[in-house]
PDB file of C-alpha atoms and ligand atoms in Angstrom:
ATOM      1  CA  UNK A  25     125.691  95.893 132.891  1.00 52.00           C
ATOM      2  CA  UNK A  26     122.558  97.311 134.921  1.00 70.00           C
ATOM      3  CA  UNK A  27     122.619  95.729 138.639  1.00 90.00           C
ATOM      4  CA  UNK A  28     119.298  96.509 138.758  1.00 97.00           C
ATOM      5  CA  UNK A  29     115.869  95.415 136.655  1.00 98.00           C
ATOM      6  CA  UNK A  30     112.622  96.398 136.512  1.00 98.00           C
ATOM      7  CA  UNK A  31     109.304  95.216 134.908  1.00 98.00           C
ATOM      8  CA  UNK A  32     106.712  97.704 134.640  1.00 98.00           C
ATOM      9  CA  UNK A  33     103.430  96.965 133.499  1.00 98.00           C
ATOM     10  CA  UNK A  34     100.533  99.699 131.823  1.00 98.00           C
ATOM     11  CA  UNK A  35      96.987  97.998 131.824  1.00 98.00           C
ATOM     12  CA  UNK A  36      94.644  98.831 129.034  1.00 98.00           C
ATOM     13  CA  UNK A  37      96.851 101.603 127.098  1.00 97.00           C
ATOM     14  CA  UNK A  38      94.742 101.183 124.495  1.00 95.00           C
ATOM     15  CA  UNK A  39      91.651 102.364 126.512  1.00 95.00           C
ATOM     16  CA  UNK A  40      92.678 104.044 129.489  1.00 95.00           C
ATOM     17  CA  UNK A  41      95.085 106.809 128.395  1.00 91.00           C
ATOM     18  CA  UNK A  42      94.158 110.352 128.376  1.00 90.00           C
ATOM     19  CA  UNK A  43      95.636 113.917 129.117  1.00 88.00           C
ATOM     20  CA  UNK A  44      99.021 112.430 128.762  1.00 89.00           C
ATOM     21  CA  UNK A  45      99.148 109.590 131.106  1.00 95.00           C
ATOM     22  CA  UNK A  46     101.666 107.495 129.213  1.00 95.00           C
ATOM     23  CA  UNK A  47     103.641 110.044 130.018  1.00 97.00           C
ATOM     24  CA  UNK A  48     104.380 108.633 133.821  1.00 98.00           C
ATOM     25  CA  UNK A  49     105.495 105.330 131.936  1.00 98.00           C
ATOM     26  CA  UNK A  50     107.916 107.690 129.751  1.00 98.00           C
ATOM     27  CA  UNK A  51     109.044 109.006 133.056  1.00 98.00           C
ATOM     28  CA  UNK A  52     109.599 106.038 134.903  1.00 98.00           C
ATOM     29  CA  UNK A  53     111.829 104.467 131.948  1.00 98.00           C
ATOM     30  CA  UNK A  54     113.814 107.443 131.554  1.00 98.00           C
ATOM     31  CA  UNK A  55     114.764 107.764 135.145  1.00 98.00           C
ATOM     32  CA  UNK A  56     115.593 104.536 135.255  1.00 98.00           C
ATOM     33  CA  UNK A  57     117.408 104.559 131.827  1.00 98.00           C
ATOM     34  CA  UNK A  58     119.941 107.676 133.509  1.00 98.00           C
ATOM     35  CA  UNK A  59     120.621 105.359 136.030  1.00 97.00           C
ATOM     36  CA  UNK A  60     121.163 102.593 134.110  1.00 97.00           C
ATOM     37  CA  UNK A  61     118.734 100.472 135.303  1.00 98.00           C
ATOM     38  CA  UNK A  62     116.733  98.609 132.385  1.00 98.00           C
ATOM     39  CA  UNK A  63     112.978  98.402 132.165  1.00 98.00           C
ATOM     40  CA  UNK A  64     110.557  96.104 130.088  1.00 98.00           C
ATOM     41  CA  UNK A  65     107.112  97.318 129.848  1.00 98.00           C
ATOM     42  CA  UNK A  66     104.296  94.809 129.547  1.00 98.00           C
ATOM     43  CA  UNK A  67     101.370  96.452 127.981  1.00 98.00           C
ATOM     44  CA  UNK A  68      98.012  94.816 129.363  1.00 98.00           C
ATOM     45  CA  UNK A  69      95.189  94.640 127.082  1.00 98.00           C
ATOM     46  CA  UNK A  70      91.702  92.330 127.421  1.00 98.00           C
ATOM     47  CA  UNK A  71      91.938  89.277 127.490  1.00 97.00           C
ATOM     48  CA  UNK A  72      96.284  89.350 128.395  1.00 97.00           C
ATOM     49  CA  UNK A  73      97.278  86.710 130.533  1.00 96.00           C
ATOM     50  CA  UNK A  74      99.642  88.354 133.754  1.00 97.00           C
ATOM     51  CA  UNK A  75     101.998  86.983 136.278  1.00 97.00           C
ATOM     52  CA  UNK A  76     101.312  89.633 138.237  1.00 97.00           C
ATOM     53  CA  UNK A  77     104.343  88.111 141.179  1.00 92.00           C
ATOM     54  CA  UNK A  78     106.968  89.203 138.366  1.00 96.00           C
ATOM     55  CA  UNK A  79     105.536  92.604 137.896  1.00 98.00           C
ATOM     56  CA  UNK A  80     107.086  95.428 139.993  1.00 98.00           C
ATOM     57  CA  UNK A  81     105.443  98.785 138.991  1.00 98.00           C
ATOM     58  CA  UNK A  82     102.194  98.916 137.343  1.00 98.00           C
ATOM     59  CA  UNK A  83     100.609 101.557 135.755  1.00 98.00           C
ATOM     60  CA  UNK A  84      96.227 102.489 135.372  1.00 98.00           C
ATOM     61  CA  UNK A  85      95.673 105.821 133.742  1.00 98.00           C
ATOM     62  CA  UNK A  86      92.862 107.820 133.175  1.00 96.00           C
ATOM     63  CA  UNK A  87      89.726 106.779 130.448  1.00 94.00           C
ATOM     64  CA  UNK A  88      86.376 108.356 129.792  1.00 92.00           C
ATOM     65  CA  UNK A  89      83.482 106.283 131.463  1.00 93.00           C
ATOM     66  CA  UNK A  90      82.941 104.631 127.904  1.00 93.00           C
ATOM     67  CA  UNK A  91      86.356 103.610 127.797  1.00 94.00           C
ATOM     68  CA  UNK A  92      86.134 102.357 131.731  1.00 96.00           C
ATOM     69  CA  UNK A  93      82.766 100.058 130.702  1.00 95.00           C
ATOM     70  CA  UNK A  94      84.595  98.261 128.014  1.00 96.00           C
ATOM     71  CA  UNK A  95      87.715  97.132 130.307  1.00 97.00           C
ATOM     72  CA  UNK A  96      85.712  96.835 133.463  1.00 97.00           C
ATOM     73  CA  UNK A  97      84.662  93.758 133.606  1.00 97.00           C
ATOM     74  CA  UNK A  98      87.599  92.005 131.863  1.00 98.00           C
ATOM     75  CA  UNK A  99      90.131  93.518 134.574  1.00 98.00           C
ATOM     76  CA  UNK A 100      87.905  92.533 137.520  1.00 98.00           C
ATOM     77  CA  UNK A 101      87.397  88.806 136.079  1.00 98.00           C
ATOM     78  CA  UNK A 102      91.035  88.481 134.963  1.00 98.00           C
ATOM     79  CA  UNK A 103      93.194  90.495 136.585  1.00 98.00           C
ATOM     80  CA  UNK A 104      91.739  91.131 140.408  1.00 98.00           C
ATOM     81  CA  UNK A 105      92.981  88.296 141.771  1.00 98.00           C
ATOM     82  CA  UNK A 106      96.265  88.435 140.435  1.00 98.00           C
ATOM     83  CA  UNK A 107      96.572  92.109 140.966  1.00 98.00           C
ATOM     84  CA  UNK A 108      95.541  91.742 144.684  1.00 98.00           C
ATOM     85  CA  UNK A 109      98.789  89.285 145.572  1.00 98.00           C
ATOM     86  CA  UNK A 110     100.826  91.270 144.061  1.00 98.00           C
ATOM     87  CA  UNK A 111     100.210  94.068 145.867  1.00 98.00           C
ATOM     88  CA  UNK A 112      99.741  92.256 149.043  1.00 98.00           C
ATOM     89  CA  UNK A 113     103.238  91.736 148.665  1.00 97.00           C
ATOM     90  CA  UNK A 114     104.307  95.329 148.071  1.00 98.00           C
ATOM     91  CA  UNK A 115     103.962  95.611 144.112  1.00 98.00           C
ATOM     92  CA  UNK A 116     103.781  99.262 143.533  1.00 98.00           C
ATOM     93  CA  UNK A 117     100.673 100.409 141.905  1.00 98.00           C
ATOM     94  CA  UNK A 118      99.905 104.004 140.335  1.00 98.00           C
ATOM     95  CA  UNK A 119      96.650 104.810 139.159  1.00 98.00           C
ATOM     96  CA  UNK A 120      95.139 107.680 137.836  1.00 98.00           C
ATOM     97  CA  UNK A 121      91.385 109.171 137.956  1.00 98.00           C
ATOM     98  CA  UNK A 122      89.438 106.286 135.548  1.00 98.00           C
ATOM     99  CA  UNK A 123      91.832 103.729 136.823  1.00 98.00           C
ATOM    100  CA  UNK A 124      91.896 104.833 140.142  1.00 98.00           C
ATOM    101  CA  UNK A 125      88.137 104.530 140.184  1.00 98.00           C
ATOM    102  CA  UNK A 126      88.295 100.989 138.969  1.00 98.00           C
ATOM    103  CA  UNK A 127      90.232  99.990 141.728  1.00 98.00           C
ATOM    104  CA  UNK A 128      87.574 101.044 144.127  1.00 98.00           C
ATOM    105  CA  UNK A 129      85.019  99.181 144.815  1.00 98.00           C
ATOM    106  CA  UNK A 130      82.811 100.641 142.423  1.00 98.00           C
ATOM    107  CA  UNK A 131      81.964 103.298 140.316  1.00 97.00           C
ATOM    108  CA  UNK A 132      77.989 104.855 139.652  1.00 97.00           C
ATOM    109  CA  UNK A 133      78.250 106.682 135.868  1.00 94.00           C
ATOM    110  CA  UNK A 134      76.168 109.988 136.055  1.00 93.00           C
ATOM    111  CA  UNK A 135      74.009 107.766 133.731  1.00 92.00           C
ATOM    112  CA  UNK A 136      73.045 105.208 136.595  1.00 94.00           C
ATOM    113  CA  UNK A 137      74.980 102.577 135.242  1.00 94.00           C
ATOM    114  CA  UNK A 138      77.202 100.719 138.221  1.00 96.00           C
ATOM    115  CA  UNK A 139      80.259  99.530 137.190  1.00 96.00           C
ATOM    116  CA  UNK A 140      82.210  97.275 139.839  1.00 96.00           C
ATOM    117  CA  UNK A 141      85.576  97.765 140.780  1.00 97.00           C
ATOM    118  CA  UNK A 142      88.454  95.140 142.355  1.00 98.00           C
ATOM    119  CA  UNK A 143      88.140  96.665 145.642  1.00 98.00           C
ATOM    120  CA  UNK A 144      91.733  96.917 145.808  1.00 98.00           C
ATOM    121  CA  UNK A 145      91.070 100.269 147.630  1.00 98.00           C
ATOM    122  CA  UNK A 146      88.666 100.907 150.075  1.00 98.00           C
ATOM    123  CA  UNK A 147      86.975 103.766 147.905  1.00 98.00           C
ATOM    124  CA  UNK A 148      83.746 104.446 145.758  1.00 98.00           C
ATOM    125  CA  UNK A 149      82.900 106.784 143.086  1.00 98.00           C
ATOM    126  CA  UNK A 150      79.763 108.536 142.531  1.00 98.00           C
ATOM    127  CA  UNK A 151      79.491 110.222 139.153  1.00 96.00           C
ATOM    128  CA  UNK A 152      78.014 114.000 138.961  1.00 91.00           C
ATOM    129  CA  UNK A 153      77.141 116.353 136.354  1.00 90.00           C
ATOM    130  CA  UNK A 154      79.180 118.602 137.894  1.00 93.00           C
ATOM    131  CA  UNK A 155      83.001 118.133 135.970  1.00 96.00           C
ATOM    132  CA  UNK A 156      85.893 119.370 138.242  1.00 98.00           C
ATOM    133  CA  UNK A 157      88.332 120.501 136.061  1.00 97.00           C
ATOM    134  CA  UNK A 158      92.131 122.546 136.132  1.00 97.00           C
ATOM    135  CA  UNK A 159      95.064 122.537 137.893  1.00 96.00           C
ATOM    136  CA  UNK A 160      95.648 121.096 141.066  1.00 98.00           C
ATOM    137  CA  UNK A 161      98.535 121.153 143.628  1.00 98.00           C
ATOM    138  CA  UNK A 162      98.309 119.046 147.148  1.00 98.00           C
ATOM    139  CA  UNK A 163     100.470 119.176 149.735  1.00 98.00           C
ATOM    140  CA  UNK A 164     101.423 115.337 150.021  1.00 98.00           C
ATOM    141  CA  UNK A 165     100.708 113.323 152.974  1.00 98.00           C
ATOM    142  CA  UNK A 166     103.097 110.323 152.493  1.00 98.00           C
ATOM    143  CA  UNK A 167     105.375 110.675 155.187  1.00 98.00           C
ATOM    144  CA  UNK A 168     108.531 109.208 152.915  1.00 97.00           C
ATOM    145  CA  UNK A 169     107.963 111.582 150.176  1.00 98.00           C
ATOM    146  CA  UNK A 170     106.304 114.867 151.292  1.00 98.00           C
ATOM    147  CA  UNK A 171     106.225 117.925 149.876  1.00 97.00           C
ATOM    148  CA  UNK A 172     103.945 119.498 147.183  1.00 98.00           C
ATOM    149  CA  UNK A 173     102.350 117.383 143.842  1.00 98.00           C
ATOM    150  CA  UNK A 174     101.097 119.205 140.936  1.00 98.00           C
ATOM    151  CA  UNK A 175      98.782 117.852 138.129  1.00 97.00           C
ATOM    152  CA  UNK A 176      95.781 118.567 136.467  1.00 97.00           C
ATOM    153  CA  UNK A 177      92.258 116.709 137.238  1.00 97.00           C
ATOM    154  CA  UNK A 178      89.061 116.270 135.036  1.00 97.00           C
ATOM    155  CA  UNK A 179      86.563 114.258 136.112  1.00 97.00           C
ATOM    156  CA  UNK A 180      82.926 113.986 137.270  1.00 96.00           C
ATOM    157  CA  UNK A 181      83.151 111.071 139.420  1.00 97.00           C
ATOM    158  CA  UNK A 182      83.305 111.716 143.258  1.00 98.00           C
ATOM    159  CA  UNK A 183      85.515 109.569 145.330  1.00 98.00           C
ATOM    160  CA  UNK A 184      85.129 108.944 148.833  1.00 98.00           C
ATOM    161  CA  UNK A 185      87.740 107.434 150.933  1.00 98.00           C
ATOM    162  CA  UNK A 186      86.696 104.473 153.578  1.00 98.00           C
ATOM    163  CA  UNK A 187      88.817 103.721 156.603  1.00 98.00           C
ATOM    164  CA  UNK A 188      91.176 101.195 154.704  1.00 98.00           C
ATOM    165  CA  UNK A 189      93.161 103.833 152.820  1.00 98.00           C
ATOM    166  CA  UNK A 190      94.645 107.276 153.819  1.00 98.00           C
ATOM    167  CA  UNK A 191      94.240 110.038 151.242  1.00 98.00           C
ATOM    168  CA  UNK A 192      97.708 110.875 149.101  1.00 99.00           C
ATOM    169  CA  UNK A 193      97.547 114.513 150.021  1.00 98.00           C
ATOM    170  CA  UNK A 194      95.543 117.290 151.399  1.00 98.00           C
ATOM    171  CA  UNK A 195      94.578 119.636 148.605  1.00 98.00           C
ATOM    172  CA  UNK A 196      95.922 123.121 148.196  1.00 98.00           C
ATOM    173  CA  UNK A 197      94.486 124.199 145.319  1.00 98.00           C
ATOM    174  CA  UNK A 198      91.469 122.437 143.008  1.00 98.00           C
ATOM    175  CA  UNK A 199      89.107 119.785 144.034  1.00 98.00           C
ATOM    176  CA  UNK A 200      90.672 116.822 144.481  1.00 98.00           C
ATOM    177  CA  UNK A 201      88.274 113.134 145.477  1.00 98.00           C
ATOM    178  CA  UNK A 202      85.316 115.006 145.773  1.00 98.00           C
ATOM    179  CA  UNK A 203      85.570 118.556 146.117  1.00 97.00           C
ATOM    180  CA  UNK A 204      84.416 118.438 149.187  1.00 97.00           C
ATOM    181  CA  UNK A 205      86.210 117.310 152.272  1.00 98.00           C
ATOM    182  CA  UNK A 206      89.971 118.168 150.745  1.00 98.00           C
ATOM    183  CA  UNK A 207      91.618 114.871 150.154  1.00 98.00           C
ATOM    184  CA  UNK A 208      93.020 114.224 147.201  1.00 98.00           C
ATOM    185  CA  UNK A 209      94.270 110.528 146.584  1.00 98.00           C
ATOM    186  CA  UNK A 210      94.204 107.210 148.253  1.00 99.00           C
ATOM    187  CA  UNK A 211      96.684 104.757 149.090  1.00 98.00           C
ATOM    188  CA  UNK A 212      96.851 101.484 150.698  1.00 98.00           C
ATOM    189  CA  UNK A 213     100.639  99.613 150.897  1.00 98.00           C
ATOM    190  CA  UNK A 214     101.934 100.257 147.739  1.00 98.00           C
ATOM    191  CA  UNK A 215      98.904 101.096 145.791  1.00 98.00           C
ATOM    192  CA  UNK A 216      98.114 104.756 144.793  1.00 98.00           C
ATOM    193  CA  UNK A 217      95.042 106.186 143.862  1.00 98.00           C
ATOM    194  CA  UNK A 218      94.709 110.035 142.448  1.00 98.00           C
ATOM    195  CA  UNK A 219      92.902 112.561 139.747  1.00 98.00           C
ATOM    196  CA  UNK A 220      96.298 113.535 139.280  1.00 98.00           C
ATOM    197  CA  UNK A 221      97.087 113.821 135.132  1.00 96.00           C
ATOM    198  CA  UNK A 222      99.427 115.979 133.728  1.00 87.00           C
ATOM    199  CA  UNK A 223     101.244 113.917 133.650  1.00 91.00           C
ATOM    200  CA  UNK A 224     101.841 113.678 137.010  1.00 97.00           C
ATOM    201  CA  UNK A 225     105.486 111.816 137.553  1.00 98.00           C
ATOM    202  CA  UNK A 226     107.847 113.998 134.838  1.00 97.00           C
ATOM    203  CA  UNK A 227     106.610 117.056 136.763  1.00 95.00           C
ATOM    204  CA  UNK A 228     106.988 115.518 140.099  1.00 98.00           C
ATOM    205  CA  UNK A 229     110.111 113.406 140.352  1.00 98.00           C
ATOM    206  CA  UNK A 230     110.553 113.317 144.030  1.00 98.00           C
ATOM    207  CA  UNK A 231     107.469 111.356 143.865  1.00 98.00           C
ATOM    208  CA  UNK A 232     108.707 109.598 140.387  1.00 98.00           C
ATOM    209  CA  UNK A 233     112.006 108.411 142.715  1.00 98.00           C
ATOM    210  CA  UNK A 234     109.589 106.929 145.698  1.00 98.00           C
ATOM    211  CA  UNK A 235     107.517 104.966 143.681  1.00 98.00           C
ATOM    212  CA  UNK A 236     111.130 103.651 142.053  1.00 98.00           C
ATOM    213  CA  UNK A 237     112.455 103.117 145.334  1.00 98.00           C
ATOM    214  CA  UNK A 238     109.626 101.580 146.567  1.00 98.00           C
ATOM    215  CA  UNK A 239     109.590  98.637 143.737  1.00 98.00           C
ATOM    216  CA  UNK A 240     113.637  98.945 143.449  1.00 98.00           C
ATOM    217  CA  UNK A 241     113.441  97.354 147.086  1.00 98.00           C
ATOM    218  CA  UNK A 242     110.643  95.147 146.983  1.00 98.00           C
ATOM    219  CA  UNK A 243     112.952  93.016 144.660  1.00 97.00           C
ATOM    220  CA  UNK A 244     116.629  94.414 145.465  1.00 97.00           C
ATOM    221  CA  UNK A 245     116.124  94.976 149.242  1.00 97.00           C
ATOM    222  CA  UNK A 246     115.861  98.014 151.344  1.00 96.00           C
ATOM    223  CA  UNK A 247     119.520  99.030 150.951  1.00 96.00           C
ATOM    224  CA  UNK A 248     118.706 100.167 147.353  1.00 96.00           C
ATOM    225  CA  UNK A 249     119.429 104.133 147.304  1.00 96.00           C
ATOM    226  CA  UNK A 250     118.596 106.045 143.904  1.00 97.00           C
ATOM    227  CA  UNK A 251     121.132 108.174 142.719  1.00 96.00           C
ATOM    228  CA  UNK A 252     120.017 111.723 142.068  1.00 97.00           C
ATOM    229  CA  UNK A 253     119.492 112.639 139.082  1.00 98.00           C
ATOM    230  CA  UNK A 254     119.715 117.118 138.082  1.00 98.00           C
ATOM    231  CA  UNK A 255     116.355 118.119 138.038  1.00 98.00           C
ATOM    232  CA  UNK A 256     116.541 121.402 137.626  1.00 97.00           C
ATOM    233  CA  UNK A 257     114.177 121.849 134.699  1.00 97.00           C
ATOM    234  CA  UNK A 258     111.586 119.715 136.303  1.00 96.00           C
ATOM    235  CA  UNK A 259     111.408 121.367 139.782  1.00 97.00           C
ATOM    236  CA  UNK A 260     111.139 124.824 137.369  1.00 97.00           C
ATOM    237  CA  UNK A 261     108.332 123.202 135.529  1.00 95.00           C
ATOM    238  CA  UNK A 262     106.455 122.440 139.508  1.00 96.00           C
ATOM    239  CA  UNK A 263     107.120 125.473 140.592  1.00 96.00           C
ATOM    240  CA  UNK A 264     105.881 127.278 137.827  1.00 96.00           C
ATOM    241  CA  UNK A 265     102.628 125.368 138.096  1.00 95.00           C
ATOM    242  CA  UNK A 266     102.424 126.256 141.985  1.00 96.00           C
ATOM    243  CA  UNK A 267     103.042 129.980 141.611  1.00 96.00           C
ATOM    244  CA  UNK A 268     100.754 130.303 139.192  1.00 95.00           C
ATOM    245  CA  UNK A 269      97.766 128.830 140.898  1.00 93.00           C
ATOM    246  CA  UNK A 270      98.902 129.526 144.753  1.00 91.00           C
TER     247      UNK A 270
HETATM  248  N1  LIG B 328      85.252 109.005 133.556  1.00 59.33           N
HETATM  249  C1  LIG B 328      85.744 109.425 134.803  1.00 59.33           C
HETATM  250  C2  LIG B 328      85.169 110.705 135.350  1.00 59.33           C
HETATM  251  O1  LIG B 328      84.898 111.675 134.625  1.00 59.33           O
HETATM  252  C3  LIG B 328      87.252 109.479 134.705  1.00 59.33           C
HETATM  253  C4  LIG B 328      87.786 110.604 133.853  1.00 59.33           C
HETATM  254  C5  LIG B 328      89.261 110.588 133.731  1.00 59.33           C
HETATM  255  O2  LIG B 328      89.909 109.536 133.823  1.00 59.33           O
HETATM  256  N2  LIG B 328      89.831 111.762 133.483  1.00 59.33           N
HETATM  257  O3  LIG B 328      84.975 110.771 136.529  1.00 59.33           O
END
């Protein structure tokens, strides 16, 4: 028997899920699964009612902007509140480039239209017909989990950070938010923002383990300590990625 549970929630798989995303869910189980530690995943579509106080890690991948219009407005009637307790209370929250631009407070399409976010994190997005696209490795500015992050970003939308979040990392190699002022990332509490796909969390699992952590104590306490786990073949896999773009 597992001392430990956790419920993990993906919103809009359906729509927001490209480059791989669902791999971070994959990820998340698995590490937990070695450990013994049992998951549920909720998968949240339109219209799904939440109880978003019995949710501990959440997942919002990546969607193009025609996949973003047709959940927008559902997740910001339905969900914001909801979503916004949660995390006020330390539910973790990972989101990737479309979802991380929903969480904003909005996002401008290159096409004008305006679609509003939950302002969950003080960001915007301005869409460009410039696309900033490959690689990308950031030198990670969470104090509890430094070290490098590699991924790969595509996206047109610019993101600039307000004073109510710090960025996730400082970027090394890419373009990161905006290509611009290098910050990649945004997080406020337990909510993280990034253009990071990849996916991101099999080939990073020091960062896979602090988002873990970080919901493993919300519910368990702060004397929860993973076990590690051999990641030999993953850290090969980052490394790989950082010599070849370094
Ligand atoms: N549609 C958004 C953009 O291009 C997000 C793309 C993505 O999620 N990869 O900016």
């Amino acid at each position: 028997m597992s001392a430990y549970h956790l419920r993990i929630a993906q919103l809009y798989p359906e729509q927001m899920n490209i480059y791989g995303d669902r791999g971070n869910i994959l990820a998340l189980q698995q590490r937990c699964a070695w450990r013994n530690i049992t998951t549920t995943l909720l998968p949240i579509g339109p219209g799904t009612h939440v109880d978003w106080l019995e949710i501990d890690l959440a997942f919002f991948g990546g969607g193009q902007d025609s996949g973003q219009a047709l959940i927008a407005a559902d997740f910001r009637e339905r969900q914001a509140v909801g979503l916004r307790k949660a995390a006020e209370s330390g539910m973790v929250l990972l989101s990737i480039c479309g979802g991380y631009q929903l969480l904003g407070d909005y996002f401008l399409t290159h096409t004008g239209e305006k679609l509003p976010g939950v302002g969950l994190l003080d960001v915007y997005t301005i869409g460009s017909n410039r696309r900033m696209i490959g690689n990308i490795v950031i030198e990670s500015a969470l104090p509890d989990c430094p070290g490098k992050l590699v991924g790969f970003e595509n996206h047109s939308g610019a993101t600039y950070l307000g004073a109510g979040v710090q960025p996730l990392g400082r970027v090394l190699s890419g373009y990161g938010n905006n290509g611009e002022d290098g910050s990649e990332g945004a997080v406020w509490r337990n909510v993280f923002g990034c253009y990071m796909h990849g996916s991101l969390l099999p080939k990073n699992p020091h960062f896979a383990d602090y988002l873990l952590t970080l919901a493993l104590r919300r519910r368990y306490g702060s004397a929860v300590v993973l076990e590690p786990l051999d990641d030999t073949l993953e850290l090969q896999a980052q490394r790989t990625m950082v010599e070849r773009v370094l």
